[in-house]
Coordinates of N, CA and C in Angstrom, one line a residue:
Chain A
X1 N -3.2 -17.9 11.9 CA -1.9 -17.4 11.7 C -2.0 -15.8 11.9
X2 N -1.0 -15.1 12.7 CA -1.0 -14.0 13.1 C -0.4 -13.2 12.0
X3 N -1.0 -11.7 11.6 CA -1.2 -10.9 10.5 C 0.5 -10.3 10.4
X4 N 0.4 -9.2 9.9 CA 1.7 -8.0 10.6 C 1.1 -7.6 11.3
X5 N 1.9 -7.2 12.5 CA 1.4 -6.4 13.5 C 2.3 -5.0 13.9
X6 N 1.8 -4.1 14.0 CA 2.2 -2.7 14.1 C 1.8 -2.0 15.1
X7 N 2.9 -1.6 16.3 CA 2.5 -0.7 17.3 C 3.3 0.0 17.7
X8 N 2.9 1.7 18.1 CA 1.7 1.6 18.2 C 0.4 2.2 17.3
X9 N -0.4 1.9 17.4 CA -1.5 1.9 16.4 C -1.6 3.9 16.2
X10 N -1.6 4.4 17.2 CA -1.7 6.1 17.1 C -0.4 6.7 18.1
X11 N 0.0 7.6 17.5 CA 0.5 8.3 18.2 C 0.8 9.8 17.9
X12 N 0.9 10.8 19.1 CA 0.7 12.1 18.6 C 1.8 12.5 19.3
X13 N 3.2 13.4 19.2 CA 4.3 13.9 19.8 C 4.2 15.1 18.9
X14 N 5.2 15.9 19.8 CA 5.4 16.7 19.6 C 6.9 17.1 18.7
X15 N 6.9 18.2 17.8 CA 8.1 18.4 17.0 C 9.4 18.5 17.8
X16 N 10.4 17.8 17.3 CA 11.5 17.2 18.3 C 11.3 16.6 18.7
X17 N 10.7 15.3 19.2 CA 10.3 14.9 20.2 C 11.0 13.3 19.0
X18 N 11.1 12.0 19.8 CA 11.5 11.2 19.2 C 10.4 10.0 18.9
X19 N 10.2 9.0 18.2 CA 9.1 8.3 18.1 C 9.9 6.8 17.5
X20 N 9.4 5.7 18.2 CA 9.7 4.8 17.2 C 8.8 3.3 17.1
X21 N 8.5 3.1 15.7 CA 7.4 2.4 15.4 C 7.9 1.2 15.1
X22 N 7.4 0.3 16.2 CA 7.4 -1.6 15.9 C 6.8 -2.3 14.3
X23 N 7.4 -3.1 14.1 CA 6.3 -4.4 13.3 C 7.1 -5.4 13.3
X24 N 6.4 -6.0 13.2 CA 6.2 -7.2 13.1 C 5.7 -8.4 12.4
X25 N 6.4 -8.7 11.1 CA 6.4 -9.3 10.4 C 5.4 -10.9 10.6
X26 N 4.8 -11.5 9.3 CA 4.2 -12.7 9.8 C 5.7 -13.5 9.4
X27 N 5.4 -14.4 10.8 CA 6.4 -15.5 11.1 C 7.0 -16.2 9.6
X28 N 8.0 -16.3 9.7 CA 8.7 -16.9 8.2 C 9.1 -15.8 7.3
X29 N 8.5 -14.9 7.8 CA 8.8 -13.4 6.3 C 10.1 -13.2 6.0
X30 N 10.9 -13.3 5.1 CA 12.1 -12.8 5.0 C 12.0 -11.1 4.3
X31 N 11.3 -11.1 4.2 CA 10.9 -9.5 3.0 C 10.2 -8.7 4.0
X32 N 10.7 -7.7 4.3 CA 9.5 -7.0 5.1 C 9.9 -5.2 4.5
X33 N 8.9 -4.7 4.5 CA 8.7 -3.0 3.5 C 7.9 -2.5 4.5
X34 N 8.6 -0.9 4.2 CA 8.2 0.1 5.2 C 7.9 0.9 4.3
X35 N 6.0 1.4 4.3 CA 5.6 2.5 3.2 C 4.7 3.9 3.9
X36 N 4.8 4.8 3.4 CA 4.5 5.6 4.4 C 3.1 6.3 3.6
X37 N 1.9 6.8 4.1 CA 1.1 8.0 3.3 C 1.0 8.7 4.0
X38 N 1.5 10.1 3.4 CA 1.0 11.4 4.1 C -0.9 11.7 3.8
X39 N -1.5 12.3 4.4 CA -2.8 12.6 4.1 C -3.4 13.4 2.6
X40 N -4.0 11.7 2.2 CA -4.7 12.4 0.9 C -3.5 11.9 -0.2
X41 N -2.3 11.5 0.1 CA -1.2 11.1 -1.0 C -1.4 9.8 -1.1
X42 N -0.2 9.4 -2.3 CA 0.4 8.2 -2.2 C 0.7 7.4 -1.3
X43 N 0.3 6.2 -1.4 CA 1.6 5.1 -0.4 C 2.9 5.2 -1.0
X44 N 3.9 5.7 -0.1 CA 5.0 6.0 -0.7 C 6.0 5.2 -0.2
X45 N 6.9 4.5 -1.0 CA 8.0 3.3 -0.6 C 9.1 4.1 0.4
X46 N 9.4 3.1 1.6 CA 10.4 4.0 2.3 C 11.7 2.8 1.7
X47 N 11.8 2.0 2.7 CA 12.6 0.9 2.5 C 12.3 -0.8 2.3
X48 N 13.1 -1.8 2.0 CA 12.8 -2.6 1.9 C 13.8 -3.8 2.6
X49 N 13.6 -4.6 3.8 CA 14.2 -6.0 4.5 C 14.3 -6.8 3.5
X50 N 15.4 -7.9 3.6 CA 16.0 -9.2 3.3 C 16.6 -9.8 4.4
X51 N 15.7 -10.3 5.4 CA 16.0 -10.9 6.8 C 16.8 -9.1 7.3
X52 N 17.7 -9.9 7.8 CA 18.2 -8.6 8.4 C 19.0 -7.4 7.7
X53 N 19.0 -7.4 6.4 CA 19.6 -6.4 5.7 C 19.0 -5.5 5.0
X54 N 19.0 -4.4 4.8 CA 18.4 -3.3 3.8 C 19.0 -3.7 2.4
X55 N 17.7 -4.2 1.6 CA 18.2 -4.5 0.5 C 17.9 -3.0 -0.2
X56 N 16.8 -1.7 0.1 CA 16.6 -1.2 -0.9 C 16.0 -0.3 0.2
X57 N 17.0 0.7 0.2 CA 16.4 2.3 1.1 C 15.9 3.5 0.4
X58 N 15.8 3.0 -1.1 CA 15.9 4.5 -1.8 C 14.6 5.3 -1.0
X59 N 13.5 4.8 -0.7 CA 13.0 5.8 -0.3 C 12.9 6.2 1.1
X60 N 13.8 6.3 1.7 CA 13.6 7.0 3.2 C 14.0 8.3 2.7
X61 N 13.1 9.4 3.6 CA 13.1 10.6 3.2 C 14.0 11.6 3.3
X62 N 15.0 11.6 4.7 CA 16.5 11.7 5.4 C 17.1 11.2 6.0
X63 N 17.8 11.7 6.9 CA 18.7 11.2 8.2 C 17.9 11.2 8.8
X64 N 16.8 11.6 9.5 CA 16.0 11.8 10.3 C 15.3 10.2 11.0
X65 N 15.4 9.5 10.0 CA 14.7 8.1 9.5 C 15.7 7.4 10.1
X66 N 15.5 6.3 10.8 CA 16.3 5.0 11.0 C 15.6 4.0 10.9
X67 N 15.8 2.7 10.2 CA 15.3 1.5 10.4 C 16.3 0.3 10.8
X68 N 15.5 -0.7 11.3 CA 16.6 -1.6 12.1 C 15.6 -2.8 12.3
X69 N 16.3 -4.0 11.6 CA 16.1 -5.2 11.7 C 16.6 -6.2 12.1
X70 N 16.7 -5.9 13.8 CA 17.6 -7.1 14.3 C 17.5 -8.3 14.5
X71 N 18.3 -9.2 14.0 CA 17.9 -10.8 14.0 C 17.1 -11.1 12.5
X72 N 16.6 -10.2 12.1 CA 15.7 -10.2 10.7 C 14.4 -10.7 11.5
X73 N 13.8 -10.2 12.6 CA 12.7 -10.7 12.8 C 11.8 -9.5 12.9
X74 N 11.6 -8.6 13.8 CA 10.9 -7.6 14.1 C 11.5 -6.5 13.2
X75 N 11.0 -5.5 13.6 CA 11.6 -4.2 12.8 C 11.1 -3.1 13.6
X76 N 12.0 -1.6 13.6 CA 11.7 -0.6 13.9 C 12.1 0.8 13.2
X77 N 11.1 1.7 12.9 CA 11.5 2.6 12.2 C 11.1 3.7 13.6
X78 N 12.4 4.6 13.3 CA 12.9 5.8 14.0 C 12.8 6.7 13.5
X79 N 12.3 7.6 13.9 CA 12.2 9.2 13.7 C 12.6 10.5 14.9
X80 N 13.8 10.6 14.3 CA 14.3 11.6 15.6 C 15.0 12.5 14.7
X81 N 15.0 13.6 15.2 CA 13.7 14.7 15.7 C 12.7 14.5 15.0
X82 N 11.6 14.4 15.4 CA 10.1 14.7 14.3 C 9.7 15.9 14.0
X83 N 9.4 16.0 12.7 CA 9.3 17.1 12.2 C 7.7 17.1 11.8
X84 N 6.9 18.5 11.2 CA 5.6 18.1 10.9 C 4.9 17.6 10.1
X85 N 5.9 17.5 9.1 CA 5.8 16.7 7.7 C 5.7 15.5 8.1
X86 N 6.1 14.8 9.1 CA 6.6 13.7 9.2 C 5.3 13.0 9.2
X87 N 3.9 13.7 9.7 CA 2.7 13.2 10.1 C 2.1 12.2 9.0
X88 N 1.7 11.4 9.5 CA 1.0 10.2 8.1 C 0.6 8.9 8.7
X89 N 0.9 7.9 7.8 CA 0.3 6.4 8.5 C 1.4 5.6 7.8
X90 N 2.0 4.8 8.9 CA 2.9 4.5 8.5 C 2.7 2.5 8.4
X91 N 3.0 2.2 7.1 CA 2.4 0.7 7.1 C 3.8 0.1 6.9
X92 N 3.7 -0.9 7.3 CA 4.6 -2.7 7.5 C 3.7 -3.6 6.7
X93 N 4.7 -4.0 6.2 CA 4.4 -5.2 5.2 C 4.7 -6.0 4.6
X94 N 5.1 -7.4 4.6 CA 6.2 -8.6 4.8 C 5.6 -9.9 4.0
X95 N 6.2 -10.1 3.2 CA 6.3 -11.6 2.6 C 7.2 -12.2 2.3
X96 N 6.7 -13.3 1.7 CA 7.9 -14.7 2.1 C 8.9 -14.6 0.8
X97 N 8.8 -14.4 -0.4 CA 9.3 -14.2 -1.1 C 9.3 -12.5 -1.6
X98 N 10.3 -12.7 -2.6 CA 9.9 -11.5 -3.6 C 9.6 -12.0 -5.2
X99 N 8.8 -11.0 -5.9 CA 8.5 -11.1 -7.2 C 7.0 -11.5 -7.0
X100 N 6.3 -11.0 -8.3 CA 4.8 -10.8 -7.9 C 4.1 -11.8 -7.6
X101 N 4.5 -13.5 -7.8 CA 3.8 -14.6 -7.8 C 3.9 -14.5 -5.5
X102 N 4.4 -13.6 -4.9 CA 4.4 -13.8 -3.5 C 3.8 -12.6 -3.0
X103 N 2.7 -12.8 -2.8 CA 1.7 -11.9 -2.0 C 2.2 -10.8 -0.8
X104 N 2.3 -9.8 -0.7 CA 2.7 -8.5 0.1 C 1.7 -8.4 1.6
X105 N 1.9 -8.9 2.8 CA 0.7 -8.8 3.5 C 1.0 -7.5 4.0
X106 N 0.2 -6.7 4.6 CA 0.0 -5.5 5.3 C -0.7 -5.2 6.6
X107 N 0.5 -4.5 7.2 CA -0.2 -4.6 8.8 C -1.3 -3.1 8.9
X108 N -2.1 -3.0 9.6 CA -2.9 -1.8 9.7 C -2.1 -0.6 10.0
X109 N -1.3 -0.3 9.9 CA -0.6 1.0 9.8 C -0.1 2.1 11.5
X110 N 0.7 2.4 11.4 CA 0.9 3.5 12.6 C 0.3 4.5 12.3
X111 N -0.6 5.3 12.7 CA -0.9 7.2 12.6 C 0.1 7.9 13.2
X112 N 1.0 8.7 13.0 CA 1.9 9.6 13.3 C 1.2 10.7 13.8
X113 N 1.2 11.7 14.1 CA 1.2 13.2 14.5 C 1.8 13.6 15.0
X114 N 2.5 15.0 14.6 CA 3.6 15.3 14.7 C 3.1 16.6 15.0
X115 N 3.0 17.8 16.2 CA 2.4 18.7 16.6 C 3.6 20.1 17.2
Chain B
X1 N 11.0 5.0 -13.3 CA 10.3 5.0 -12.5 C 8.6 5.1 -12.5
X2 N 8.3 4.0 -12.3 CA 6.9 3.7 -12.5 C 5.8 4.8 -11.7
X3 N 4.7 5.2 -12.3 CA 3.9 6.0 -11.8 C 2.5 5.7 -11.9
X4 N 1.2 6.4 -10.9 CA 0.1 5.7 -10.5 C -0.5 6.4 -10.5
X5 N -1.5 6.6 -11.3 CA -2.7 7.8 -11.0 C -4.1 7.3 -11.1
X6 N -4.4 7.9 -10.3 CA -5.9 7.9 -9.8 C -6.2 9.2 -9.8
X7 N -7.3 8.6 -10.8 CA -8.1 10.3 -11.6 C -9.0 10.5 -9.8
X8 N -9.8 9.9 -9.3 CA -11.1 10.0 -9.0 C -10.5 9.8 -7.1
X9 N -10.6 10.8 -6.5 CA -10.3 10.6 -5.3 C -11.8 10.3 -4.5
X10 N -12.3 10.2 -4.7 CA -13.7 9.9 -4.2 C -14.8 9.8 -5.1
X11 N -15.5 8.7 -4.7 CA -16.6 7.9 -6.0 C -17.5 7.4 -5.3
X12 N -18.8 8.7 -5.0 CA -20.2 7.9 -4.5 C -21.0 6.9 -5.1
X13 N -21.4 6.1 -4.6 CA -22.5 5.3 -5.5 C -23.6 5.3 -4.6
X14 N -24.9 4.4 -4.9 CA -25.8 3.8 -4.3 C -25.5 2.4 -4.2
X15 N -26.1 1.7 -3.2 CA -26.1 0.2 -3.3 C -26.7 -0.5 -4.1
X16 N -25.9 -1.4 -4.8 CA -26.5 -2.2 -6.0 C -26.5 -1.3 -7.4
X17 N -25.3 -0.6 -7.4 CA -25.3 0.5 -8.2 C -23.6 -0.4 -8.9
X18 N -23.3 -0.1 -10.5 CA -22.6 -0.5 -11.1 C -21.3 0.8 -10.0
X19 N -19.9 0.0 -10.1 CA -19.0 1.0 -10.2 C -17.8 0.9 -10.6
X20 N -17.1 1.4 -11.2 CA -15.7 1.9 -11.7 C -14.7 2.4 -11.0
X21 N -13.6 2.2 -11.1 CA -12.4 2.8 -10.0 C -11.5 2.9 -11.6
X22 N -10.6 4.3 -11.6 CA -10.1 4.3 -12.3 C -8.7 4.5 -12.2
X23 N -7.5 3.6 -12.9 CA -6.2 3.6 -12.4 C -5.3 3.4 -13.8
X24 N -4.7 4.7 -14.0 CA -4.0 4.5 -14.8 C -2.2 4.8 -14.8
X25 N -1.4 3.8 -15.1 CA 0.0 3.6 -14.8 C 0.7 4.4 -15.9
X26 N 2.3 5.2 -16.0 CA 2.9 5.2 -16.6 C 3.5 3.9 -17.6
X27 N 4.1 4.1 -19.0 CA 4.4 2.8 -19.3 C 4.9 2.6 -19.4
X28 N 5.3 1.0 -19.5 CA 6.7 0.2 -19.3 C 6.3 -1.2 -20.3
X29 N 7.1 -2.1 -20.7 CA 7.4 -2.9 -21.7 C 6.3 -4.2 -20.7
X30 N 6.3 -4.3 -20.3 CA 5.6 -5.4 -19.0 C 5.8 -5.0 -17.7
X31 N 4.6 -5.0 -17.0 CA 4.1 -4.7 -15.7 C 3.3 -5.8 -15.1
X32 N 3.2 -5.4 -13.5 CA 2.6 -6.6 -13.2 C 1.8 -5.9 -12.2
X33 N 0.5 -5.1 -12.2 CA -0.6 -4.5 -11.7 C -1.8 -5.1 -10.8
X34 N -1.8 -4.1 -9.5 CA -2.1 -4.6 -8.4 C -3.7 -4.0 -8.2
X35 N -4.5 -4.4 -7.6 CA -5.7 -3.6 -6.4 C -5.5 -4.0 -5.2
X36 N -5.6 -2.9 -4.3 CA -5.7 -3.1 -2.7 C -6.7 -2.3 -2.0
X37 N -7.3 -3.1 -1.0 CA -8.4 -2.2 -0.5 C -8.1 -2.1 0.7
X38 N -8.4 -0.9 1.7 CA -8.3 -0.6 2.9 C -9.7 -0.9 3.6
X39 N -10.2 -1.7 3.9 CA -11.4 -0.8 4.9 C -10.9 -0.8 6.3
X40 N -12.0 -0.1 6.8 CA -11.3 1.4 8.2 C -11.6 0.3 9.0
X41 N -9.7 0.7 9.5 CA -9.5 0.4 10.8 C -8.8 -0.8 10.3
X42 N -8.5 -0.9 9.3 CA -7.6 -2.5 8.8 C -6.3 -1.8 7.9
X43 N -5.7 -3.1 7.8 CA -4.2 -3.3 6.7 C -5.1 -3.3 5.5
X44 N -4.0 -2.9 4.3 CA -4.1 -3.2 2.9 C -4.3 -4.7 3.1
X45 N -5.2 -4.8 2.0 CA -5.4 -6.1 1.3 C -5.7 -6.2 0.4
X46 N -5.0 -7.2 -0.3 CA -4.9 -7.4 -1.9 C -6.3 -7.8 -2.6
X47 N -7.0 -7.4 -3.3 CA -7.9 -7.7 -3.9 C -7.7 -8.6 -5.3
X48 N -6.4 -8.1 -5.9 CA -6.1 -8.9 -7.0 C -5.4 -8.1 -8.1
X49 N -4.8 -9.1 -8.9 CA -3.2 -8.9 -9.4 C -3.6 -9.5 -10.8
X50 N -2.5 -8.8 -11.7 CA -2.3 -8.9 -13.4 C -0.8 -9.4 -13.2
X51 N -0.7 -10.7 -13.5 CA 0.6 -10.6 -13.9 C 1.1 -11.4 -15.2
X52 N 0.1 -11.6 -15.9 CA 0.3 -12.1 -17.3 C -0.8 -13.0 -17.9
X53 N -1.0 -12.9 -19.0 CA -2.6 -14.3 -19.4 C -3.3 -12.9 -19.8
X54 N -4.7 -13.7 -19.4 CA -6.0 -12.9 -19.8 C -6.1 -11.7 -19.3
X55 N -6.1 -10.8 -19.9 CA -6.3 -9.4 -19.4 C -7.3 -9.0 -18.5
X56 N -8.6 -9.5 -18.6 CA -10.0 -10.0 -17.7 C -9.4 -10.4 -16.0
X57 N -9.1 -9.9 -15.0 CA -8.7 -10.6 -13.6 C -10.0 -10.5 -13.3
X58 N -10.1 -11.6 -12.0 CA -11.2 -11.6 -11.3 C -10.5 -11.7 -9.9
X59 N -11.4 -10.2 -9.0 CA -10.7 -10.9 -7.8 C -11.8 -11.2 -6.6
X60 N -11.1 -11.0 -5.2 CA -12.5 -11.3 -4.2 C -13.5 -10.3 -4.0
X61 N -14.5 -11.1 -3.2 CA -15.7 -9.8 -3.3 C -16.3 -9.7 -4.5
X62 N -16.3 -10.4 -5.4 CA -17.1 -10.1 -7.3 C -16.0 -8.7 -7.5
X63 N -15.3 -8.3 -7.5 CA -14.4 -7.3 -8.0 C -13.3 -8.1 -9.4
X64 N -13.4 -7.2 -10.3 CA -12.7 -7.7 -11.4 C -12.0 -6.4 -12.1
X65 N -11.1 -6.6 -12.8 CA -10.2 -5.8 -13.0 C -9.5 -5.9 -14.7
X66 N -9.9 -4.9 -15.6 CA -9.2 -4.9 -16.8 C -7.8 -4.4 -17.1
X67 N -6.7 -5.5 -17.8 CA -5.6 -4.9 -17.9 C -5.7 -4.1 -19.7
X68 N -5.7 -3.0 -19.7 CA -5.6 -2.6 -21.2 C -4.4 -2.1 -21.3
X69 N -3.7 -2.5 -22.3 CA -2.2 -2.4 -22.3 C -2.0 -0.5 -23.2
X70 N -2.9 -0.6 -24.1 CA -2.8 0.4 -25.2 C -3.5 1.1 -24.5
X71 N -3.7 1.6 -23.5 CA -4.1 3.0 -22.7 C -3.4 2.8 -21.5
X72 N -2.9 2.0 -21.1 CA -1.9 1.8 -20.0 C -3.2 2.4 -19.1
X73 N -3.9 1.2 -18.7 CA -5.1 1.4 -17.9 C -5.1 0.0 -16.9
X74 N -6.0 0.2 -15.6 CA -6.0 -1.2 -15.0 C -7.4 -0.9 -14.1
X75 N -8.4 -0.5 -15.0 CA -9.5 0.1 -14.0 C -10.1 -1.3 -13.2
X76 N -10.5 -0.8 -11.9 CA -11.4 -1.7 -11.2 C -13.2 -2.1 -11.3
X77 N -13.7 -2.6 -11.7 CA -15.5 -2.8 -11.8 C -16.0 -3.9 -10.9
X78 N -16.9 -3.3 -10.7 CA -18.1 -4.3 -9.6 C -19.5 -4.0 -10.1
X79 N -19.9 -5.0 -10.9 CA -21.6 -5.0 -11.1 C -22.3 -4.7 -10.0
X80 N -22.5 -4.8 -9.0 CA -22.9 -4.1 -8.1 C -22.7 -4.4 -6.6
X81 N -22.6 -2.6 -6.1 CA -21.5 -2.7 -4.7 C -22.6 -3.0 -3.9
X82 N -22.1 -3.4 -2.6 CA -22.7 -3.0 -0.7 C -22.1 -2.4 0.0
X83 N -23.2 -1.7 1.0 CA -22.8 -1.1 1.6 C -21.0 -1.1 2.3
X84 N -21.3 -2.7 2.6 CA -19.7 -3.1 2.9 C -18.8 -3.5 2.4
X85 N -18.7 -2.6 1.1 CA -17.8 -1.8 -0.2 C -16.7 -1.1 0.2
X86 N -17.7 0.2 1.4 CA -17.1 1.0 1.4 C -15.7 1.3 2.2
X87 N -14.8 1.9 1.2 CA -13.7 1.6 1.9 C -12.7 2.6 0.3
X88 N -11.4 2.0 1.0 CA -10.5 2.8 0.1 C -9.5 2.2 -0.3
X89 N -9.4 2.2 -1.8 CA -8.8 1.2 -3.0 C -8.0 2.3 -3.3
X90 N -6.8 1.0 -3.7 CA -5.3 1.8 -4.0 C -5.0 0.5 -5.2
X91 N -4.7 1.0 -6.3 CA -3.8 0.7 -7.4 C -2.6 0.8 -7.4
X92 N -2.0 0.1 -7.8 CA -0.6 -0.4 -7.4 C 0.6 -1.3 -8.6
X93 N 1.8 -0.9 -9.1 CA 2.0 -1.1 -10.2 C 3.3 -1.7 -10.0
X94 N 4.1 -2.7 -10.3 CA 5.8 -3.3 -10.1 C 6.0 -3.3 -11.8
X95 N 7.1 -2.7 -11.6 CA 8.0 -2.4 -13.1 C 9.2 -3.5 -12.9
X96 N 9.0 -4.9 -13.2 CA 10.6 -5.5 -12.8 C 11.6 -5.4 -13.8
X97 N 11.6 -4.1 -15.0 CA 12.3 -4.0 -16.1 C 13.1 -3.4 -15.1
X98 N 12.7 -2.3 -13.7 CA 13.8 -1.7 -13.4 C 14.5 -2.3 -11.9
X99 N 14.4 -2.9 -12.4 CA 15.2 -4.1 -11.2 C 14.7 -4.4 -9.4
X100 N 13.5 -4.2 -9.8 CA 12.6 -4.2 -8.2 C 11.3 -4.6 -8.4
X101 N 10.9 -5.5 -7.9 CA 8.9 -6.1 -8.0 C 8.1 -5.2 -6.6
X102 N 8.8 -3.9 -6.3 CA 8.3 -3.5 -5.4 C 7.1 -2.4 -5.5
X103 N 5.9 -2.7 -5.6 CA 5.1 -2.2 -6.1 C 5.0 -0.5 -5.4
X104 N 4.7 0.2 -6.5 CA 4.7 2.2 -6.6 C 3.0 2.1 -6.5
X105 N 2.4 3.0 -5.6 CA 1.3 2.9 -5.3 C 0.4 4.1 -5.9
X106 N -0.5 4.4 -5.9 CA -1.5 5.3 -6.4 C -2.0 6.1 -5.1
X107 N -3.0 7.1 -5.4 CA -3.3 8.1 -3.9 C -4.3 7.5 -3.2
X108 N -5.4 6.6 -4.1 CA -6.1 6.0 -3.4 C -7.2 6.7 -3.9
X109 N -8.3 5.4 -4.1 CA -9.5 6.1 -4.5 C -11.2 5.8 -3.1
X110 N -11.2 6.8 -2.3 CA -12.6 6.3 -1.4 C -13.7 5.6 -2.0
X111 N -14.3 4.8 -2.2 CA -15.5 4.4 -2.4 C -16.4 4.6 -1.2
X112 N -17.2 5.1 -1.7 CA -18.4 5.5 -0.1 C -19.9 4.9 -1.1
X113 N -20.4 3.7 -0.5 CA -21.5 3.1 -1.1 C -22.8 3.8 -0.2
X114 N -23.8 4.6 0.0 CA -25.0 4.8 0.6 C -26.0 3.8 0.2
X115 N -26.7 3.9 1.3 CA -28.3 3.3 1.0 C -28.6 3.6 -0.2

């Protein structure tokens, strides 16, 4: 069975410049979360999927941020304009339920750079 | 709003050396307390979860985990590490008093095991 998948795995742009990160939920996921760490911080909650709806955005950090779950299958988080802050590792991670008896899988993460 | 600290951002050992990871949460009435480990070049993965019963968890890898409620503690222990230890553990904490099982994460503690 295939993991989450997240691509692409590195990427380095430049400030202004626009960037947008796939994942890919494991097959069946109705729950999929976008968490972000800047270097040396927290994994920090951005948003959270319910098939195709944002059940819980409190943490995206501005307007800057767009996510989008079309069909409730894949997912893409947007960053336009990038800024330098923006740099970090950005993880996807999708299970079948919610509440803690349903396991949170985690894809290997995007590297940002923001230059 | 639930919160995650990790005293120890890096924790050398030797191999076959006892170790400790230390993770202590803000408190709440009941929690349901996580470990996840990164090693390089992968996704988070769950090592193992508190979510009620015996305070004693045991997770994969001989990694076990004490819930102590009266220090609002959830430290990690391994009688003794390997090399292929090393990696980086994140504690991880869901408050569902406040209406989300979505786990608030910690900064992450390196474990670097040497010869």
């Amino acid at each position: 069975e295939a993991g989450v998948t997240q691509f692409p795995s590195h990427s380095v742009i430049e400030k202004g410049q626009t960037v947008t990160l796939r994942c890919d939920p494991i097959s069946g996921h109705d729950n999929l979360y976008w968490y972000r760490r800047v270097m040396g911080k927290e994994i920090k909650f951005l948003l959270h999927f319910v098939k195709e709806s944002k059940q819980d955005e409190s943490g995206m950090p501005n307007n800057r941020f767009l996510a989008e779950r079309t069909g409730g299958t894949y997912s893409t988080l947007k960053v336009q304009p990038a800024e330098l802050e923006d740099s970090g590792v950005y993880f996807c991670a999708s299970s079948q339920g919610i509440g803690p008896g349903n396991t949170i899988y985690f894809g290997e993460g995007s590297w940002l750079t923001v230059v | 709003a639930q919160s995650v600290t990790q005293l120890d951002s890096q924790v050398p050992v030797f191999e076959e050396a006892p170790v400790e990871l230390r993770c202590n949460y803000s408190s709440s009435v009941s929690v349901y307390l996580f470990w996840y480990v990164q090693y390089p070049n992968q996704g988070l993965q769950l090592l193992l979860k508190y979510l009620s019963g015996s305070t004693l968890v045991k997770g994969i890898n001989g990694f076990e985990a004490e819930f102590n409620k009266s220090q609002t503690s959830f430290h990690l222990r391994k009688p003794s590490v390997h090399i292929s230890d090393t990696a980086e553990y994140f504690c991880a904490v869901s408050d569902p008093s406040g209406g989300s099982y979505i786990p608030t994460f910690g900064r992450g503690t390196s474990l670097i095991v040497h010869p």
